[in-house]
Amino acid sequence: MPLRFFHSFYRRRSQRISLQSTKIQMKQIVKILTIVFGVSALWIGLLQTSVVPENYTWLLPLYLIVSLGCYGLLMVGVGLMKFPTCPQEAVYLQQDVREAKELLQKKGVDVGSD
């Protein structure tokens, strides 16, 4: 009896989590589509008016793509500069590697030398 309760509880919880993740994904899609339509409307508006010369207006999507690429590279660089070091986690990882090597050596697998 208790196992059925936990199983049904787990199933309801996992369904609720999957619905929440679906809602989050839909919010992201709506946000992205809103931005795309907004930029498209702005670009078409600039094409229709003579605020910006027509020669430059046709290049705006290219400028936007290049700018987004530069922004992405900048964010990757900043993320790499701020990447945290975790010396304690490195020690744990080395312990795990040693344990795995010992286990494999006991089973007769050649793991090489240090």
XYZ file of N, CA, C and O in Angstrom:
456
model
N 0.805 -1.203 0.000
C 0.000 0.000 0.000
C 0.854 1.276 0.000
O 0.616 2.156 -0.796
N 1.878 1.397 0.886
C 2.674 2.618 0.882
C 3.424 2.818 -0.434
O 3.612 3.940 -0.875
N 3.857 1.722 -1.073
C 4.586 1.859 -2.335
C 3.702 2.463 -3.417
O 4.162 3.254 -4.236
N 2.450 2.087 -3.446
C 1.538 2.660 -4.442
C 1.380 4.159 -4.227
O 1.311 4.931 -5.177
N 1.297 4.547 -2.958
C 1.160 5.974 -2.664
C 2.368 6.741 -3.188
O 2.227 7.768 -3.850
N 3.581 6.242 -2.900
C 4.778 6.934 -3.350
C 4.888 6.932 -4.866
O 5.311 7.911 -5.468
N 4.497 5.832 -5.492
C 4.552 5.768 -6.947
C 3.609 6.787 -7.572
O 3.982 7.510 -8.488
N 2.382 6.863 -7.059
C 1.436 7.827 -7.623
C 1.874 9.256 -7.321
O 1.721 10.150 -8.147
N 2.444 9.483 -6.128
C 2.942 10.814 -5.783
C 4.073 11.211 -6.723
O 4.111 12.321 -7.242
N 5.000 10.288 -6.960
C 6.125 10.569 -7.845
C 5.641 10.851 -9.265
O 6.114 11.759 -9.927
N 4.674 10.053 -9.743
C 4.169 10.245 -11.099
C 3.496 11.612 -11.226
O 3.713 12.330 -12.204
N 2.671 11.998 -10.227
C 2.020 13.305 -10.290
C 3.054 14.424 -10.239
O 2.942 15.417 -10.950
N 4.080 14.247 -9.419
C 5.111 15.269 -9.301
C 5.882 15.405 -10.610
O 6.172 16.506 -11.062
N 6.233 14.294 -11.234
C 6.984 14.360 -12.488
C 6.139 14.978 -13.596
O 6.647 15.706 -14.434
N 4.830 14.704 -13.602
C 3.960 15.325 -14.597
C 3.883 16.829 -14.368
O 3.899 17.612 -15.316
N 3.819 17.236 -13.096
C 3.749 18.656 -12.777
C 5.035 19.353 -13.202
O 5.015 20.441 -13.759
N 6.181 18.707 -12.975
C 7.462 19.297 -13.360
C 7.562 19.408 -14.877
O 8.023 20.422 -15.400
N 7.107 18.382 -15.605
C 7.183 18.447 -17.062
C 6.259 19.535 -17.607
O 6.582 20.205 -18.581
N 5.097 19.737 -16.967
C 4.212 20.815 -17.400
C 4.845 22.174 -17.138
O 4.734 23.080 -17.961
N 5.531 22.317 -16.005
C 6.192 23.579 -15.706
C 7.305 23.864 -16.696
O 7.467 24.989 -17.157
N 8.077 22.846 -17.052
C 9.156 23.067 -18.011
C 8.591 23.399 -19.387
O 9.162 24.195 -20.118
N 7.444 22.815 -19.740
C 6.806 23.134 -21.012
C 6.341 24.580 -21.019
O 6.492 25.283 -22.015
N 5.782 25.037 -19.887
C 5.349 26.425 -19.800
C 6.529 27.375 -19.935
O 6.433 28.402 -20.594
N 7.652 27.035 -19.314
C 8.838 27.880 -19.404
C 9.339 27.935 -20.840
O 9.695 29.002 -21.345
N 9.346 26.790 -21.521
C 9.787 26.763 -22.909
C 8.857 27.592 -23.781
O 9.305 28.300 -24.670
N 7.552 27.521 -23.534
C 6.609 28.305 -24.314
C 6.820 29.797 -24.067
O 6.718 30.597 -24.996
N 7.122 30.177 -22.830
C 7.388 31.583 -22.545
C 8.607 32.056 -23.315
O 8.634 33.178 -23.821
N 9.638 31.213 -23.400
C 10.842 31.578 -24.142
C 10.536 31.738 -25.631
O 11.018 32.666 -26.269
N 9.734 30.836 -26.171
C 9.380 30.910 -27.587
C 8.600 32.182 -27.868
O 8.854 32.877 -28.857
N 7.649 32.501 -26.987
C 6.860 33.719 -27.169
C 7.759 34.947 -27.092
O 7.624 35.884 -27.890
N 8.711 34.948 -26.172
C 9.622 36.084 -26.045
C 10.472 36.237 -27.308
O 10.633 37.346 -27.829
N 10.989 35.135 -27.810
C 11.834 35.194 -29.004
C 11.033 35.656 -30.215
O 11.492 36.500 -30.991
N 9.821 35.115 -30.380
C 8.988 35.529 -31.515
C 8.604 37.002 -31.410
O 8.558 37.704 -32.427
N 8.348 37.488 -30.214
C 8.027 38.901 -30.028
C 9.196 39.775 -30.451
O 9.011 40.787 -31.139
N 10.386 39.391 -30.063
C 11.572 40.164 -30.445
C 11.773 40.134 -31.958
O 12.052 41.162 -32.585
N 11.608 38.952 -32.559
C 11.787 38.832 -34.017
C 10.770 39.697 -34.758
O 11.123 40.423 -35.703
N 9.513 39.636 -34.336
C 8.494 40.447 -34.998
C 8.731 41.934 -34.767
O 8.524 42.752 -35.665
N 9.186 42.311 -33.581
C 9.475 43.712 -33.307
C 10.604 44.242 -34.166
O 10.501 45.333 -34.737
N 11.671 43.475 -34.273
C 12.802 43.894 -35.108
C 12.395 43.938 -36.574
O 12.764 44.861 -37.308
N 11.587 42.964 -37.006
C 11.115 42.957 -38.398
C 10.247 44.178 -38.683
O 10.377 44.812 -39.743
N 9.369 44.512 -37.757
C 8.514 45.685 -37.942
C 9.341 46.960 -38.003
O 9.082 47.850 -38.826
N 10.349 47.060 -37.140
C 11.227 48.227 -37.162
C 11.976 48.324 -38.487
O 12.065 49.396 -39.094
N 12.460 47.191 -38.962
C 13.210 47.181 -40.220
C 12.303 47.563 -41.390
O 12.676 48.377 -42.245
N 11.100 47.009 -41.432
C 10.169 47.344 -42.513
C 9.779 48.815 -42.433
O 9.667 49.506 -43.460
N 9.594 49.308 -41.195
C 9.287 50.726 -41.037
C 10.409 51.611 -41.539
O 10.161 52.649 -42.172
N 11.650 51.221 -41.267
C 12.779 52.009 -41.777
C 12.891 51.922 -43.294
O 13.321 52.875 -43.951
N 12.492 50.793 -43.869
C 12.499 50.671 -45.328
C 11.446 51.579 -45.948
O 11.665 52.157 -47.021
N 10.285 51.693 -45.302
C 9.185 52.481 -45.855
C 9.419 53.984 -45.722
O 8.985 54.754 -46.578
N 10.056 54.391 -44.656
C 10.315 55.820 -44.461
C 11.697 56.158 -44.998
O 12.486 55.299 -45.338
N 11.969 57.421 -45.051
C 13.282 57.850 -45.550
C 14.151 58.374 -44.414
O 14.968 59.261 -44.610
N 13.985 57.816 -43.219
C 14.791 58.235 -42.077
C 16.245 57.820 -42.274
O 17.168 58.592 -42.052
N 16.445 56.596 -42.703
C 17.779 56.063 -42.965
C 17.869 55.823 -44.472
O 16.920 55.333 -45.081
N 18.983 56.173 -45.097
C 19.115 55.918 -46.539
C 18.889 54.443 -46.874
O 19.241 53.556 -46.103
N 18.289 54.200 -48.012
C 17.895 52.840 -48.398
C 19.095 51.902 -48.525
O 18.999 50.716 -48.221
N 20.238 52.426 -48.930
C 21.432 51.583 -49.052
C 21.829 50.995 -47.698
O 22.267 49.851 -47.608
N 21.690 51.789 -46.641
C 22.058 51.319 -45.306
C 20.984 50.433 -44.690
O 21.276 49.542 -43.906
N 19.737 50.705 -45.039
C 18.630 49.957 -44.441
C 18.692 48.486 -44.817
O 18.373 47.621 -44.005
N 19.106 48.181 -46.024
C 19.176 46.785 -46.447
C 20.277 46.024 -45.710
O 20.249 44.802 -45.620
N 21.255 46.740 -45.179
C 22.347 46.092 -44.455
C 22.057 45.919 -42.956
O 22.827 45.269 -42.259
N 20.967 46.483 -42.456
C 20.671 46.411 -41.032
C 20.573 44.976 -40.503
O 21.099 44.692 -39.426
N 19.933 44.032 -41.201
C 19.917 42.658 -40.671
C 21.321 42.066 -40.545
O 21.620 41.356 -39.584
N 22.187 42.379 -41.495
C 23.567 41.892 -41.419
C 24.282 42.504 -40.223
O 24.984 41.804 -39.485
N 24.094 43.808 -40.006
C 24.685 44.459 -38.837
C 24.155 43.849 -37.546
O 24.898 43.672 -36.578
N 22.880 43.535 -37.519
C 22.279 42.937 -36.328
C 22.889 41.568 -36.038
O 23.238 41.265 -34.895
N 23.058 40.752 -37.072
C 23.637 39.419 -36.882
C 25.082 39.518 -36.409
O 25.506 38.810 -35.493
N 25.850 40.411 -37.016
C 27.249 40.588 -36.605
C 27.318 41.109 -35.168
O 28.134 40.642 -34.360
N 26.442 42.040 -34.827
C 26.429 42.581 -33.459
C 26.072 41.496 -32.447
O 26.684 41.412 -31.379
N 25.083 40.659 -32.759
C 24.716 39.577 -31.853
C 25.853 38.566 -31.708
O 26.083 38.038 -30.620
N 26.573 38.300 -32.788
C 27.725 37.406 -32.710
C 28.821 37.974 -31.823
O 29.407 37.257 -31.008
N 29.096 39.273 -31.974
C 30.104 39.917 -31.117
C 29.668 39.897 -29.659
O 30.483 39.647 -28.760
N 28.390 40.141 -29.413
C 27.874 40.105 -28.042
C 28.016 38.701 -27.460
O 28.419 38.537 -26.309
N 27.707 37.693 -28.267
C 27.845 36.311 -27.799
C 29.284 35.967 -27.453
O 29.552 35.340 -26.423
N 30.206 36.364 -28.300
C 31.626 36.123 -28.014
C 32.079 36.862 -26.761
O 32.850 36.326 -25.961
N 31.590 38.080 -26.588
C 31.928 38.834 -25.385
C 31.415 38.125 -24.135
O 32.136 38.003 -23.144
N 30.188 37.622 -24.174
C 29.618 36.935 -23.011
C 30.365 35.630 -22.711
O 30.575 35.282 -21.549
N 30.798 34.923 -23.749
C 31.590 33.713 -23.527
C 32.929 34.073 -22.890
O 33.387 33.423 -21.947
N 33.558 35.127 -23.370
C 34.833 35.564 -22.797
C 34.700 35.990 -21.347
O 35.524 35.627 -20.504
N 33.657 36.753 -21.040
C 33.435 37.183 -19.655
C 33.154 35.977 -18.771
O 33.656 35.877 -17.648
N 32.374 35.030 -19.292
C 32.090 33.820 -18.524
C 33.343 33.013 -18.248
O 33.504 32.463 -17.157
N 34.250 32.946 -19.214
C 35.505 32.221 -19.004
C 36.409 32.935 -18.010
O 37.099 32.295 -17.215
N 36.394 34.264 -18.033
C 37.232 35.005 -17.086
C 36.713 34.871 -15.658
O 37.489 34.859 -14.716
N 35.403 34.751 -15.505
C 34.810 34.655 -14.175
C 34.562 33.218 -13.746
O 33.936 32.995 -12.726
N 35.048 32.237 -14.520
C 34.792 30.834 -14.207
C 35.402 30.490 -12.855
O 36.594 30.694 -12.633
N 34.582 29.973 -11.929
C 35.100 29.718 -10.584
C 35.988 28.470 -10.551
O 35.746 27.497 -11.244
N 37.006 28.536 -9.720
C 37.829 27.357 -9.478
C 37.374 26.735 -8.169
O 37.076 27.455 -7.209
N 37.314 25.441 -8.142
C 36.838 24.724 -6.957
C 37.904 23.715 -6.555
O 37.856 22.551 -6.976
N 38.879 24.112 -5.726
C 39.957 23.195 -5.369
C 39.457 21.958 -4.616
O 39.984 20.867 -4.807
N 38.436 22.122 -3.788
C 37.912 20.976 -3.046
C 37.276 19.967 -3.991
O 37.438 18.760 -3.828
N 36.577 20.453 -4.998
C 35.970 19.549 -5.979
C 37.047 18.823 -6.788
O 36.864 17.676 -7.181
N 38.167 19.490 -7.046
C 39.266 18.842 -7.763
C 39.825 17.681 -6.947
O 40.142 16.616 -7.495
N 39.924 17.867 -5.627
C 40.401 16.786 -4.755
C 39.425 15.612 -4.789
O 39.832 14.452 -4.901
N 38.134 15.901 -4.716
C 37.122 14.840 -4.785
C 37.204 14.088 -6.109
O 37.094 12.865 -6.153
N 37.400 14.825 -7.189
C 37.488 14.189 -8.502
C 38.716 13.281 -8.586
O 38.644 12.167 -9.111
N 39.843 13.729 -8.059
C 41.045 12.898 -8.066
C 40.850 11.641 -7.227
O 41.317 10.560 -7.605
N 40.151 11.759 -6.104
C 39.845 10.580 -5.284
C 38.968 9.604 -6.059
O 39.209 8.388 -6.034
N 37.967 10.124 -6.752
C 37.093 9.262 -7.544
C 37.871 8.540 -8.645
O 37.636 7.361 -8.923
N 38.805 9.240 -9.269
C 39.609 8.627 -10.324
C 40.479 7.517 -9.748
O 40.581 6.420 -10.320
N 41.101 7.778 -8.589
C 41.919 6.738 -7.947
C 41.079 5.510 -7.593
O 41.484 4.381 -7.839
N 39.898 5.743 -7.019
C 39.018 4.629 -6.654
C 38.593 3.831 -7.887
O 38.553 2.598 -7.859
N 38.296 4.549 -8.968
C 37.884 3.862 -10.194
C 39.037 3.037 -10.761
O 38.837 1.903 -11.218
N 40.260 3.586 -10.723
C 41.414 2.833 -11.208
C 41.652 1.577 -10.378
O 41.920 0.505 -10.923
N 41.533 1.723 -9.055
C 41.721 0.557 -8.182
C 40.666 -0.508 -8.465
O 40.976 -1.699 -8.542
N 39.436 -0.098 -8.639
C 38.361 -1.046 -8.923
C 38.598 -1.768 -10.245
O 38.444 -2.986 -10.346
N 39.006 -1.002 -11.253
C 39.249 -1.620 -12.559
C 40.460 -2.543 -12.515
O 40.475 -3.584 -13.174
N 41.494 -2.171 -11.753
C 42.668 -3.043 -11.633
C 42.301 -4.341 -10.930
O 42.800 -5.405 -11.286
N 41.413 -4.283 -9.927
C 40.959 -5.499 -9.250
C 40.202 -6.411 -10.205
O 40.243 -7.627 -10.079
N 39.533 -5.819 -11.197
C 38.778 -6.618 -12.161
C 39.648 -7.073 -13.339
O 39.160 -7.726 -14.246
N 40.919 -6.661 -13.321
C 41.844 -7.134 -14.347
C 41.948 -6.235 -15.572
O 42.473 -6.638 -16.596
N 41.485 -4.997 -15.471
C 41.563 -4.076 -16.595
C 42.829 -3.258 -16.467
O 43.158 -2.745 -15.405
N 43.592 -3.155 -17.587
C 44.822 -2.374 -17.581
C 44.445 -0.906 -17.767
O 43.932 -0.504 -18.815
N 44.711 -0.089 -16.743
C 44.344 1.329 -16.801
C 45.542 2.231 -17.052
O 45.402 3.454 -17.067
N 46.728 1.670 -17.230
C 47.909 2.476 -17.492
C 48.542 2.945 -16.209
O 48.119 2.651 -15.106
N 49.596 3.730 -16.355
C 50.318 4.211 -15.176
C 50.009 5.687 -14.960
O 49.534 6.394 -15.853
N 50.370 6.181 -13.766
C 50.099 7.588 -13.423
C 51.060 8.512 -14.047
O 52.041 8.606 -14.362
